[in-house]
């Protein structure tokens, strides 16, 4: 009944705002609505009631704009040159408002589940279900897989109830028996190497006959060969914390119809936007908006869905639908949609319990997003949630929102191009005076920005959504067109991760962003010239010129995104605080481990004079307080002075796979390290502060990118990188360009 009440409320609101008034009256109404939003924003702790009231005020302002836009701004139908693009812009705006309404419904009442863990002990452990851990892989390096497998095996769970499986799609019978001797040799070598790795770690190696149905096929091939009550899925670069299962499996005992417990994806490295703009440690991660607010909203409507990794699923639920769904290339969401339609339920636990890797280069980032985009649109076209039997109305709306969101490239590029039609070609597709533009359009934009910042301010800074959408839109348009032409054409392509970049350089995908920035810059100058020369058009030029300048700021910021910064670090570090001892010869030094990666640690000696610190190249053993694992052989590489004294950089020495369990214990024993890092980035900068930041970053990014573009380009040296898990028989694409099949029809 709640969705019905929501829709009726919207209808009543629509009737209230669709009342014709003069421009002066609209200014008064707009000022009152915005003032009301400010009062609610600043009047105290955020309650659900205050949240709903602020949303209502924002929707009233947005509704006023929609009404005025519909009845007063469209060009005359007799003037086709203006009417056709004018209606196209209007249609895109109205569609954007539909997406906004759907998204507001999703986050109407985000659910917060208190984090709690199953207690360990003989009595409670006896009642725990058996768990199979699936780690699907295609061509990831043994080094990367070792960390993930070691962390999975080290999870706190009864050993007789936990089995870890490596599902290798790089060593299938099809590949090992290939007629191509190079392919056959590499597959056989990989199988022998990973089988030995699994034996040493205590995992089980599985490979199937053929590479079919991508990640879904890989997972499904393992189902009849395993028997655990629950299945935990981790991508090859997603290492779980020690108490992952303790904090998830108890949910299945509480609800016999529960098929999924999903946790957020948390990343140790920045994505290309965060890295190239230098914002990783300051700004909330891009996926925080989804995992911090949207997925919680989906959970409140019973629509939290499987995200491919960092999740636990019930085997019997999967068996009722024939396993993981593989019609689309986003098998995770599709599987959840199918099971929700069968009456199974899901839960979302908003606590980071895995640490993974994101694509480092802009090309691999675009390739990943192309796959997500195409997969979600495949679901919309082939399994439209509006027609899936068994879903509640709320679930249909939630899945519809998640799918339609991926049409944002049409909206984003339309909004970028629209002002140019008047500035360059004098097409009057937006009929309004400057006073009307300020009274309606500016109020709409202000209310929208305030609403977004109120709902998502701690996890998404102002204008960052516009940036992410713009940088994806230029290439996703082709990906969308390919799906629309043939919904079954896209194929699964892996996402390159772990790439290294030897020097700062422009991405090979930078050209269209440079060109469009130059077009917007010329448009700004031409608009200023026309404003000076054409007094009768100044109102419209001022309004559309301001719109174009806003687009120019976003386009300038995007230039910083496609100007790749050097990335020479092979292993990402995690800040922790763990006591231990460094033993060198007969000397034992009490230390605190301050950060760690799979290749080494930084430690801070306690109570030791600088003169007595071990010298570089000193060899010793690092032991950890409270660890059940053996000590780690280390070599001192360097001294690191800081405001608190001297730290030591230690490198691990020739660790055997079994010793990686000690490294996993060091990195992932305490989930609070991940939560602390996430919370340190969750801070709102406000609308004004965020806008000023974006302007400054845009100027800096433009100067940096144009400087690189003015130099003679140097050929990029591709470096082989590990790739994410769960792939089909598709080879990874170049790390500098998105997969062809992710951009165009297969």
XYZ file of C-alpha atoms in Angstrom:
746
model
C 0.000 0.000 0.000
C 2.924 2.324 0.570
C 3.761 2.673 -3.148
C 0.095 3.488 -3.834
C 0.109 6.118 -1.097
C 3.333 7.484 -2.548
C 1.825 7.776 -6.008
C -1.361 9.388 -4.668
C 0.724 11.897 -2.731
C 2.622 12.749 -5.891
C -0.653 13.220 -7.725
C -1.886 15.616 -5.052
C 1.377 17.481 -5.127
C 1.165 17.714 -8.904
C -2.292 19.276 -8.737
C -1.110 21.764 -6.129
C 1.911 22.932 -8.098
C 0.169 23.074 -11.487
C -1.452 26.408 -10.781
C -0.654 29.229 -13.236
C 0.854 32.319 -11.602
C 2.852 35.321 -12.750
C 6.619 35.537 -12.625
C 6.621 37.708 -9.498
C 4.375 35.249 -7.684
C 6.604 32.380 -8.775
C 9.630 34.161 -7.296
C 7.792 34.406 -3.969
C 6.738 30.742 -4.102
C 10.244 29.653 -5.038
C 11.845 31.713 -2.280
C 9.415 30.245 0.256
C 10.140 26.658 -0.829
C 13.908 27.128 -0.797
C 13.756 28.914 2.559
C 11.713 26.041 3.957
C 14.333 23.580 2.747
C 17.087 25.626 4.396
C 15.212 25.755 7.696
C 14.724 21.992 7.694
C 18.367 21.477 6.703
C 19.705 23.591 9.558
C 17.135 22.961 12.268
C 18.663 19.941 13.952
C 19.237 16.192 13.682
C 17.875 14.550 10.557
C 14.769 12.518 11.251
C 12.709 10.553 8.756
C 9.875 13.082 9.102
C 12.181 16.014 8.362
C 13.622 14.074 5.446
C 10.172 13.493 3.933
C 9.113 17.115 4.419
C 12.258 18.432 2.743
C 11.700 16.033 -0.154
C 8.139 17.337 -0.480
C 9.301 20.972 -0.619
C 11.943 20.105 -3.218
C 9.386 18.211 -5.304
C 7.059 21.213 -5.152
C 9.806 23.436 -6.589
C 10.667 20.833 -9.217
C 6.988 20.359 -10.002
C 6.519 24.096 -10.519
C 9.331 24.003 -13.062
C 7.900 20.947 -14.837
C 4.485 22.607 -15.144
C 5.925 25.889 -16.444
C 8.266 24.040 -18.790
C 5.322 22.132 -20.259
C 2.869 24.969 -20.798
C 5.075 27.993 -21.475
C 8.464 27.172 -22.992
C 7.975 24.917 -26.023
C 8.555 26.454 -29.489
C 5.649 26.871 -31.864
C 4.912 23.657 -33.750
C 4.849 25.546 -37.053
C 8.558 26.308 -36.709
C 10.020 22.812 -37.108
C 13.645 23.958 -36.947
C 13.070 25.073 -33.347
C 10.186 22.766 -32.448
C 11.873 19.394 -33.085
C 15.034 19.989 -30.996
C 12.909 21.889 -28.460
C 10.601 18.911 -27.934
C 13.590 16.553 -27.834
C 15.160 18.605 -25.021
C 11.824 18.763 -23.214
C 11.369 14.975 -23.475
C 14.835 14.353 -22.065
C 14.159 16.731 -19.166
C 10.882 15.027 -18.328
C 12.543 11.612 -18.488
C 15.228 12.882 -16.099
C 12.469 13.897 -13.700
C 10.940 10.421 -13.922
C 14.326 8.937 -13.023
C 14.552 11.402 -10.127
C 11.129 10.365 -8.810
C 12.028 6.684 -9.052
C 15.308 7.253 -7.220
C 13.575 9.250 -4.489
C 11.146 6.394 -4.003
C 14.067 3.980 -3.623
C 15.753 6.061 -0.892
C 12.538 7.110 0.808
C 13.385 5.160 3.971
C 16.907 3.627 3.845
C 17.240 0.649 6.139
C 20.075 0.362 8.643
C 20.786 -3.134 9.900
C 22.791 -3.228 13.122
C 26.058 -5.063 12.602
C 26.387 -8.098 14.832
C 28.339 -11.318 14.641
C 27.664 -14.953 15.454
C 29.462 -15.875 18.659
C 32.136 -18.583 18.423
C 31.945 -21.619 20.660
C 31.267 -25.372 20.493
C 27.528 -25.018 21.037
C 26.922 -22.201 18.580
C 29.388 -23.547 15.991
C 27.577 -26.879 15.901
C 24.447 -25.157 14.570
C 26.251 -23.252 11.825
C 25.577 -24.179 8.180
C 28.319 -25.456 5.886
C 29.765 -22.835 3.547
C 31.425 -23.179 0.148
C 33.496 -20.189 -0.929
C 33.603 -19.634 -4.703
C 36.483 -17.538 -6.089
C 35.934 -17.372 -9.884
C 38.992 -16.468 -11.938
C 40.052 -16.234 -15.565
C 43.587 -14.926 -15.995
C 44.432 -13.252 -12.681
C 47.984 -13.631 -11.430
C 48.907 -16.247 -8.842
C 50.082 -13.429 -6.553
C 46.665 -11.794 -6.564
C 44.846 -15.094 -6.107
C 47.122 -16.091 -3.244
C 46.040 -13.088 -1.168
C 42.330 -13.670 -1.789
C 42.485 -17.428 -1.159
C 44.602 -16.980 1.969
C 42.137 -14.427 3.351
C 39.170 -16.697 2.539
C 40.774 -19.732 4.174
C 41.687 -17.646 7.230
C 38.081 -16.597 7.904
C 36.866 -17.313 11.423
C 34.618 -20.315 10.849
C 34.705 -23.999 11.870
C 37.254 -25.673 9.599
C 35.036 -28.708 9.000
C 32.247 -26.453 7.712
C 34.263 -24.235 5.365
C 35.662 -25.152 1.939
C 37.296 -22.671 -0.414
C 37.135 -23.367 -4.162
C 39.126 -21.648 -6.884
C 36.990 -21.757 -10.048
C 39.520 -21.358 -12.841
C 38.213 -20.457 -16.280
C 41.758 -20.091 -17.528
C 42.498 -23.806 -17.236
C 39.407 -25.367 -18.784
C 39.619 -28.579 -20.807
C 38.740 -26.529 -23.885
C 41.828 -24.386 -23.400
C 44.198 -27.163 -22.327
C 43.257 -29.257 -25.379
C 43.215 -26.298 -27.770
C 44.576 -26.778 -31.279
C 46.609 -23.630 -30.697
C 49.794 -24.903 -28.973
C 50.422 -21.564 -27.248
C 46.929 -21.491 -25.720
C 47.196 -25.141 -24.681
C 50.642 -24.646 -23.130
C 49.582 -21.587 -21.120
C 46.391 -23.283 -19.892
C 48.217 -26.426 -18.776
C 50.915 -24.386 -17.075
C 48.278 -22.297 -15.311
C 46.367 -25.365 -14.139
C 49.473 -26.991 -12.669
C 50.548 -23.771 -10.954
C 47.141 -23.020 -9.428
C 46.538 -26.631 -8.400
C 49.797 -26.543 -6.466
C 48.861 -23.169 -4.957
C 45.495 -24.502 -3.779
C 47.097 -27.619 -2.305
C 49.569 -25.530 -0.302
C 46.891 -23.152 0.978
C 44.216 -25.747 1.684
C 41.814 -24.741 -1.094
C 40.260 -26.861 -3.853
C 41.017 -26.228 -7.525
C 38.136 -26.656 -10.000
C 38.067 -26.104 -13.749
C 35.221 -26.887 -16.142
C 35.106 -28.313 -19.644
C 34.273 -25.220 -21.693
C 34.185 -21.448 -21.307
C 30.471 -20.817 -21.789
C 28.034 -18.333 -20.224
C 30.781 -16.200 -18.691
C 30.871 -15.843 -14.911
C 27.414 -17.362 -14.458
C 28.539 -20.483 -16.324
C 31.677 -20.735 -14.204
C 29.681 -20.530 -10.974
C 27.004 -22.924 -12.212
C 29.601 -25.518 -13.227
C 30.769 -25.626 -9.605
C 27.314 -26.057 -8.069
C 26.889 -29.833 -8.728
C 30.503 -30.465 -7.663
C 30.040 -28.865 -4.237
C 27.575 -29.335 -1.383
C 27.702 -26.458 1.129
C 24.432 -25.092 2.513
C 25.565 -21.559 1.697
C 27.780 -20.174 -1.052
C 30.008 -17.152 -0.491
C 31.208 -15.478 -3.696
C 34.362 -13.355 -3.861
C 35.895 -11.894 -6.996
C 39.552 -12.807 -7.465
C 40.647 -9.398 -6.192
C 38.185 -9.250 -3.263
C 39.809 -10.455 -0.049
C 37.398 -10.969 2.886
C 38.073 -9.905 6.471
C 38.399 -12.579 9.100
C 34.855 -12.296 10.500
C 33.048 -12.009 7.141
C 31.051 -15.200 7.683
C 30.413 -14.493 11.363
C 28.678 -11.272 10.357
C 26.588 -12.697 7.526
C 25.549 -16.342 7.940
C 23.326 -15.814 10.993
C 20.821 -13.963 8.813
C 19.942 -17.211 7.038
C 18.936 -18.849 10.320
C 16.569 -15.953 11.008
C 14.710 -16.194 7.679
C 14.137 -19.500 5.893
C 13.207 -17.645 2.678
C 16.377 -15.556 2.617
C 18.506 -16.203 -0.471
C 21.074 -13.396 -0.233
C 23.134 -11.377 2.213
C 25.036 -8.708 0.284
C 27.793 -6.518 1.742
C 29.390 -3.428 0.171
C 32.346 -3.527 -2.186
C 35.229 -1.628 -0.621
C 38.372 -0.727 -2.550
C 41.957 -0.173 -1.472
C 42.892 1.797 -4.580
C 41.338 4.825 -6.293
C 39.408 4.654 -9.525
C 40.814 6.785 -12.395
C 38.681 9.805 -11.447
C 39.848 9.760 -7.831
C 43.465 9.036 -8.768
C 43.852 11.533 -11.604
C 42.168 14.334 -9.646
C 44.059 13.452 -6.452
C 40.889 13.020 -4.377
C 41.062 9.412 -3.153
C 41.777 10.080 0.514
C 39.611 13.220 0.740
C 36.396 12.537 -1.136
C 33.846 9.745 -0.655
C 34.311 6.971 -3.193
C 31.960 6.941 -6.181
C 30.355 3.648 -5.125
C 29.582 5.039 -1.667
C 26.367 6.587 -2.976
C 25.136 3.181 -4.109
C 26.348 1.116 -1.174
C 25.866 3.821 1.455
C 22.344 4.986 0.533
C 20.787 3.344 -2.536
C 21.381 -0.286 -1.554
C 20.036 0.482 1.926
C 16.980 1.990 0.260
C 16.552 -1.101 -1.908
C 16.822 -3.233 1.230
C 13.938 -1.370 2.843
C 11.699 -2.374 -0.091
C 12.936 -5.974 -0.170
C 14.895 -5.342 -3.367
C 18.575 -5.377 -2.335
C 20.276 -7.305 -5.111
C 23.345 -9.457 -5.665
C 26.406 -7.446 -6.754
C 28.561 -10.332 -7.969
C 30.922 -10.523 -4.986
C 31.139 -9.976 -1.222
C 27.894 -11.896 -0.787
C 26.491 -15.123 0.641
C 23.695 -17.047 -1.102
C 21.541 -20.027 -0.141
C 22.195 -23.077 -2.319
C 18.615 -24.360 -2.228
C 17.342 -21.017 -3.499
C 19.759 -21.100 -6.445
C 18.757 -24.683 -7.231
C 15.086 -23.713 -7.527
C 15.911 -21.472 -10.497
C 18.625 -23.596 -12.095
C 21.571 -21.692 -10.645
C 22.958 -18.272 -11.498
C 21.166 -16.517 -14.353
C 23.202 -15.984 -17.513
C 20.895 -14.347 -20.046
C 22.585 -10.973 -19.516
C 26.233 -10.102 -18.840
C 25.271 -8.840 -15.361
C 24.404 -12.226 -13.910
C 24.327 -10.872 -10.375
C 21.369 -8.484 -10.651
C 19.596 -10.858 -13.028
C 19.881 -13.722 -10.530
C 18.446 -11.546 -7.764
C 15.565 -10.433 -9.996
C 14.688 -14.048 -10.776
C 14.780 -15.131 -7.126
C 12.841 -12.111 -5.892
C 10.178 -13.051 -8.425
C 10.001 -16.511 -6.857
C 9.305 -15.066 -3.412
C 12.813 -15.334 -1.977
C 14.122 -12.463 0.132
C 17.418 -10.582 0.446
C 19.239 -8.483 3.027
C 21.959 -5.871 2.826
C 24.544 -5.428 5.602
C 26.168 -2.006 5.301
C 29.589 -2.837 6.698
C 32.711 -3.223 4.524
C 33.889 -6.809 4.950
C 36.053 -7.214 1.839
C 38.880 -5.206 0.291
C 39.173 -5.170 -3.488
C 40.727 -3.389 -6.444
C 39.269 -0.944 -8.969
C 40.397 -0.312 -12.567
C 43.382 2.042 -12.549
C 43.275 3.327 -16.127
C 40.508 5.338 -17.706
C 40.189 2.834 -20.545
C 39.587 -0.112 -18.220
C 37.149 2.003 -16.205
C 35.094 2.722 -19.339
C 35.211 -0.951 -20.279
C 33.873 -1.957 -16.870
C 31.059 0.603 -16.938
C 30.152 -0.408 -20.489
C 29.612 -3.962 -19.286
C 27.494 -2.814 -16.351
C 25.466 -0.527 -18.595
C 24.840 -3.132 -21.260
C 24.007 -5.827 -18.744
C 21.425 -3.737 -16.899
C 19.807 -2.679 -20.172
C 19.748 -6.322 -21.302
C 17.750 -7.108 -18.177
C 15.348 -4.272 -18.953
C 14.819 -5.494 -22.516
C 14.864 -9.264 -22.007
C 13.435 -9.547 -18.468
C 11.560 -6.334 -17.883
C 10.887 -6.142 -14.127
C 7.473 -4.603 -14.797
C 6.372 -7.971 -16.173
C 8.219 -10.417 -13.901
C 5.610 -12.395 -12.001
C 5.904 -12.514 -8.221
C 7.501 -9.109 -7.650
C 5.846 -6.576 -5.379
C 5.054 -3.158 -6.814
C 7.888 -1.665 -4.754
C 10.345 -4.222 -6.117
C 9.259 -3.450 -9.680
C 9.872 0.258 -9.111
C 13.279 -0.439 -7.556
C 14.478 -2.639 -10.407
C 13.045 -0.174 -12.918
C 15.017 2.626 -11.281
C 18.242 0.599 -11.345
C 17.829 -0.259 -15.020
C 16.615 3.056 -16.412
C 19.419 4.889 -14.625
C 21.842 3.565 -17.249
C 20.187 5.675 -19.937
C 21.833 8.731 -18.372
C 24.229 9.229 -21.344
C 21.318 10.457 -23.490
C 20.311 12.956 -20.815
C 23.819 14.104 -19.922
C 24.945 14.702 -23.519
C 21.661 16.417 -24.402
C 22.152 18.869 -21.542
C 25.735 19.482 -22.679
C 24.775 20.166 -26.309
C 21.463 22.049 -25.893
C 22.877 25.553 -25.177
C 25.106 25.298 -28.248
C 22.100 25.188 -30.557
C 21.211 28.778 -29.706
C 24.749 30.085 -29.185
C 26.007 28.864 -32.565
C 22.848 28.443 -34.665
C 20.347 30.797 -33.020
C 17.827 27.969 -32.553
C 15.332 29.092 -29.925
C 14.429 25.728 -28.428
C 13.760 27.132 -24.956
C 11.235 29.977 -24.978
C 11.724 32.029 -21.806
C 12.729 35.465 -20.605
C 15.641 35.965 -18.212
C 13.187 36.688 -15.374
C 11.321 33.438 -16.030
C 14.583 31.526 -16.318
C 15.676 32.796 -12.917
C 12.272 32.252 -11.307
C 11.715 28.710 -12.573
C 14.894 27.113 -13.954
C 17.336 28.414 -11.371
C 14.945 27.515 -8.566
C 14.598 24.019 -9.990
C 18.370 23.580 -10.198
C 18.914 24.967 -6.705
C 16.213 22.781 -5.173
C 17.604 19.730 -6.977
C 21.173 20.375 -5.840
C 20.029 21.005 -2.260
C 17.928 17.846 -2.268
C 20.778 15.728 -3.623
C 23.193 17.172 -1.092
C 20.755 16.607 1.769
C 20.151 12.971 0.813
C 23.666 12.046 -0.300
C 25.962 14.815 0.973
C 28.056 12.521 3.184
C 28.685 10.081 0.330
C 28.601 12.252 -2.815
C 29.904 15.798 -3.193
C 28.112 18.402 -5.356
C 28.605 18.067 -9.135
C 30.583 14.831 -8.832
C 27.645 12.832 -10.185
C 27.587 15.119 -13.209
C 31.304 14.499 -13.720
C 31.039 10.711 -13.511
C 28.070 10.687 -15.861
C 29.731 12.966 -18.411
C 33.024 11.049 -18.588
C 31.120 7.807 -19.158
C 28.497 9.172 -21.549
C 30.682 9.770 -24.593
C 31.560 6.082 -24.880
C 28.460 4.516 -23.323
C 26.227 5.939 -26.056
C 27.641 3.379 -28.468
C 27.327 0.607 -25.896
C 23.651 1.458 -25.391
C 23.022 1.572 -29.129
C 24.526 -1.908 -29.508
C 22.152 -3.331 -26.880
C 19.127 -1.624 -28.390
C 19.996 -3.004 -31.851
C 20.475 -6.523 -30.510
C 19.893 -7.170 -26.802
C 21.798 -10.458 -26.995
C 24.879 -9.073 -28.724
C 27.043 -7.972 -25.758
C 29.519 -10.514 -24.436
C 31.332 -10.598 -21.124
C 34.695 -8.799 -21.224
C 37.035 -8.749 -18.258
C 38.099 -5.516 -16.587
C 41.831 -4.863 -16.378
C 43.063 -4.190 -12.843
C 46.471 -3.879 -11.268
C 47.806 -1.855 -14.209
C 50.905 0.294 -13.867
C 51.538 3.627 -15.628
C 55.172 4.661 -15.831
C 54.569 8.381 -16.376
C 51.865 11.025 -16.470
C 50.139 11.042 -19.852
C 46.877 11.638 -21.648
C 44.648 8.606 -21.956
C 44.317 7.269 -25.489
C 40.588 7.959 -25.054
C 41.138 11.663 -24.315
C 40.568 13.115 -27.793
C 36.749 13.544 -27.714
C 36.963 15.188 -24.275
C 39.582 17.649 -25.512
C 37.533 18.408 -28.606
C 34.307 18.950 -26.694
C 36.040 21.153 -24.131
C 37.358 23.326 -26.955
C 33.875 23.552 -28.497
C 32.401 24.665 -25.165
C 35.206 27.164 -24.641
C 34.666 28.679 -28.110
C 30.921 28.745 -27.411
C 31.532 30.683 -24.207
C 33.622 33.276 -26.043
C 31.145 33.497 -28.925
C 28.262 33.878 -26.476
C 30.078 36.777 -24.803
C 30.647 38.401 -28.192
C 26.999 38.000 -29.173
C 25.895 39.428 -25.811
C 27.923 42.557 -26.581
C 26.773 42.831 -30.214
C 23.097 41.799 -29.863
C 21.389 43.796 -27.098
C 17.955 42.367 -27.975
C 19.116 38.794 -27.250
C 20.992 39.491 -24.062
C 18.519 37.876 -21.695
C 18.532 34.545 -23.477
C 22.273 34.703 -24.121
C 22.913 35.336 -20.437
C 20.768 32.377 -19.390
C 22.117 29.900 -21.925
C 25.636 31.278 -21.562
C 25.492 30.499 -17.854
C 24.276 26.990 -18.660
C 27.172 26.562 -21.097
C 29.712 27.793 -18.528
C 28.451 25.165 -16.085
C 28.970 22.549 -18.798
C 32.433 23.966 -19.472
C 33.383 23.560 -15.806
C 32.366 19.883 -15.879
C 34.165 19.338 -19.203
C 37.293 20.991 -17.797
C 37.190 18.726 -14.781
C 36.850 15.733 -17.118
C 40.129 16.712 -18.769
C 41.805 16.052 -15.439
C 40.201 12.613 -15.409
C 41.655 11.631 -18.804
C 45.099 12.969 -17.879
C 46.479 9.803 -16.332
C 48.802 10.144 -13.362
C 51.686 7.712 -13.007
C 50.889 4.558 -11.039
C 53.984 2.586 -10.061
C 52.694 0.906 -6.918
C 52.052 -2.772 -7.565
C 50.435 -3.530 -4.225
C 47.852 -1.336 -2.519
C 48.279 -0.494 1.148
C 45.803 -0.636 4.014
C 46.210 1.498 7.141
C 45.942 -0.572 10.319
C 47.125 -0.473 13.928
C 48.513 -3.792 15.115
C 51.102 -4.430 17.824
C 53.929 -6.880 17.310
C 57.661 -7.380 17.565
C 60.542 -7.126 15.101
C 63.244 -9.665 15.941
C 66.686 -8.984 14.464
C 69.349 -11.322 15.749
C 69.079 -11.367 19.532
C 67.233 -8.045 19.646
C 63.435 -7.832 19.937
C 61.873 -4.440 19.186
C 58.279 -3.685 20.149
C 56.509 -2.143 17.152
C 53.153 -0.995 15.845
C 52.289 -1.963 12.287
C 50.770 1.155 10.682
C 50.107 -0.003 7.146
C 50.415 -3.208 5.195
C 50.281 -4.576 1.648
C 50.840 -8.035 0.243
C 54.526 -7.195 -0.231
C 55.489 -5.361 2.948
C 54.649 -3.233 5.987
C 55.446 0.069 7.608
C 56.169 -0.224 11.326
C 56.765 2.306 14.089
C 59.313 1.169 16.714
C 58.281 1.858 20.309
C 60.674 3.327 22.879
C 63.812 2.951 20.782
C 66.387 5.672 20.101
C 67.005 6.569 16.486
C 70.630 5.537 16.706
C 69.622 2.019 17.714
C 67.192 1.457 14.855
C 68.159 -1.368 12.517
C 69.955 -0.373 9.352
C 68.771 -0.889 5.799
C 69.179 -4.480 4.551
C 68.871 -5.865 8.084
C 67.035 -9.204 8.048
C 64.647 -10.287 10.778
C 61.257 -11.730 11.689
C 58.019 -9.836 12.309
C 55.586 -11.450 14.754
C 52.118 -10.188 15.628
C 50.491 -10.039 19.042
C 47.583 -12.462 19.278
C 48.244 -14.050 15.884
C 47.829 -17.770 15.432
C 50.223 -17.711 12.484
C 54.010 -17.970 12.291
C 56.264 -14.939 12.022
C 57.168 -13.321 8.708
C 60.715 -13.058 7.357
C 61.376 -9.396 6.498
C 64.183 -7.135 5.343
C 64.493 -3.475 6.349
C 64.354 -1.345 3.193
C 64.237 2.241 4.424
C 63.699 4.668 7.256
C 60.683 6.971 6.965
C 60.833 10.167 9.084
C 57.578 11.903 9.998
C 56.227 14.283 12.652
C 56.000 11.465 15.203
C 59.495 10.077 14.748
C 60.944 7.383 12.521
C 59.141 4.517 10.818
C 60.676 1.541 9.075
C 59.648 0.159 5.706
C 59.912 -3.622 5.695
C 59.633 -5.942 2.708
C 58.484 -9.547 3.037
C 61.096 -12.070 1.959
C 60.170 -14.921 -0.425
C 56.921 -15.872 1.264
C 55.598 -19.350 0.625
C 51.855 -19.541 -0.178
C 51.181 -20.960 3.290
C 52.827 -17.896 4.843
C 50.392 -15.665 3.003
C 47.843 -16.716 5.606
C 49.915 -14.695 8.087
C 49.834 -11.705 5.722
C 46.072 -12.157 5.332
C 45.735 -12.273 9.118
C 47.725 -9.048 9.349
C 45.690 -7.253 6.674
C 42.178 -8.539 7.288
C 41.921 -9.683 10.901
C 40.197 -6.451 11.923
C 37.271 -5.203 9.815
C 37.337 -1.881 11.667
C 40.325 -0.779 9.558
C 38.093 -0.774 6.480
C 35.222 0.935 8.299
C 37.542 3.598 9.729
C 38.928 4.448 6.309
C 35.439 4.612 4.828
C 34.158 6.876 7.608
C 37.176 9.175 7.321
C 36.074 10.006 3.765
C 32.365 10.378 4.531
C 32.122 14.098 5.096
C 29.917 16.689 3.481
C 31.408 19.867 2.017
C 28.062 21.594 1.359
C 26.705 23.037 -1.856
C 28.780 26.234 -1.802
C 32.037 24.607 -0.729
C 31.605 21.740 -3.159
C 30.848 24.094 -6.049
C 33.908 26.241 -5.360
C 36.070 23.125 -5.193
C 34.793 21.932 -8.560
C 35.528 25.295 -10.203
C 39.085 25.303 -8.847
C 39.716 21.682 -9.831
C 38.307 22.356 -13.293
C 40.742 25.197 -13.933
C 43.701 23.170 -12.662
C 42.650 20.101 -14.664
C 42.200 22.065 -17.871
C 45.647 23.628 -17.617
C 47.269 20.266 -16.839
C 45.501 18.432 -19.696
C 46.122 21.134 -22.298
C 49.773 21.181 -21.277
C 50.034 17.447 -21.962
C 48.141 17.844 -25.240
C 50.559 20.547 -26.398
C 53.542 18.224 -25.989
C 54.574 15.664 -28.538
C 52.742 12.485 -27.521
C 54.872 9.578 -26.375
C 53.774 6.015 -27.062
C 52.304 4.345 -23.997
C 53.963 1.154 -22.837
C 51.249 -1.315 -21.897
C 51.987 -3.334 -18.789
C 50.326 -6.680 -18.250
C 47.805 -6.419 -15.463
C 45.701 -8.746 -13.417
C 42.014 -8.745 -14.186
C 38.847 -9.150 -12.234
C 37.175 -12.456 -11.553
C 34.392 -14.424 -13.080
C 35.066 -14.250 -16.777
C 34.105 -16.247 -19.770
C 36.362 -17.208 -22.610
C 36.947 -13.576 -23.536
C 40.479 -12.291 -23.437
C 41.076 -9.061 -21.520
C 41.226 -5.889 -23.539
C 44.127 -3.510 -23.652
C 44.463 -1.574 -20.441
C 44.411 1.663 -22.453
C 41.143 1.112 -24.298
C 37.724 -0.277 -23.485
C 36.765 -3.699 -24.820
C 35.482 -3.462 -28.366
C 32.464 -5.586 -27.522
C 31.642 -3.319 -24.618
C 31.342 -0.359 -26.959
C 29.925 -1.728 -30.173
C 27.858 -4.664 -31.280
C 29.512 -8.025 -31.010
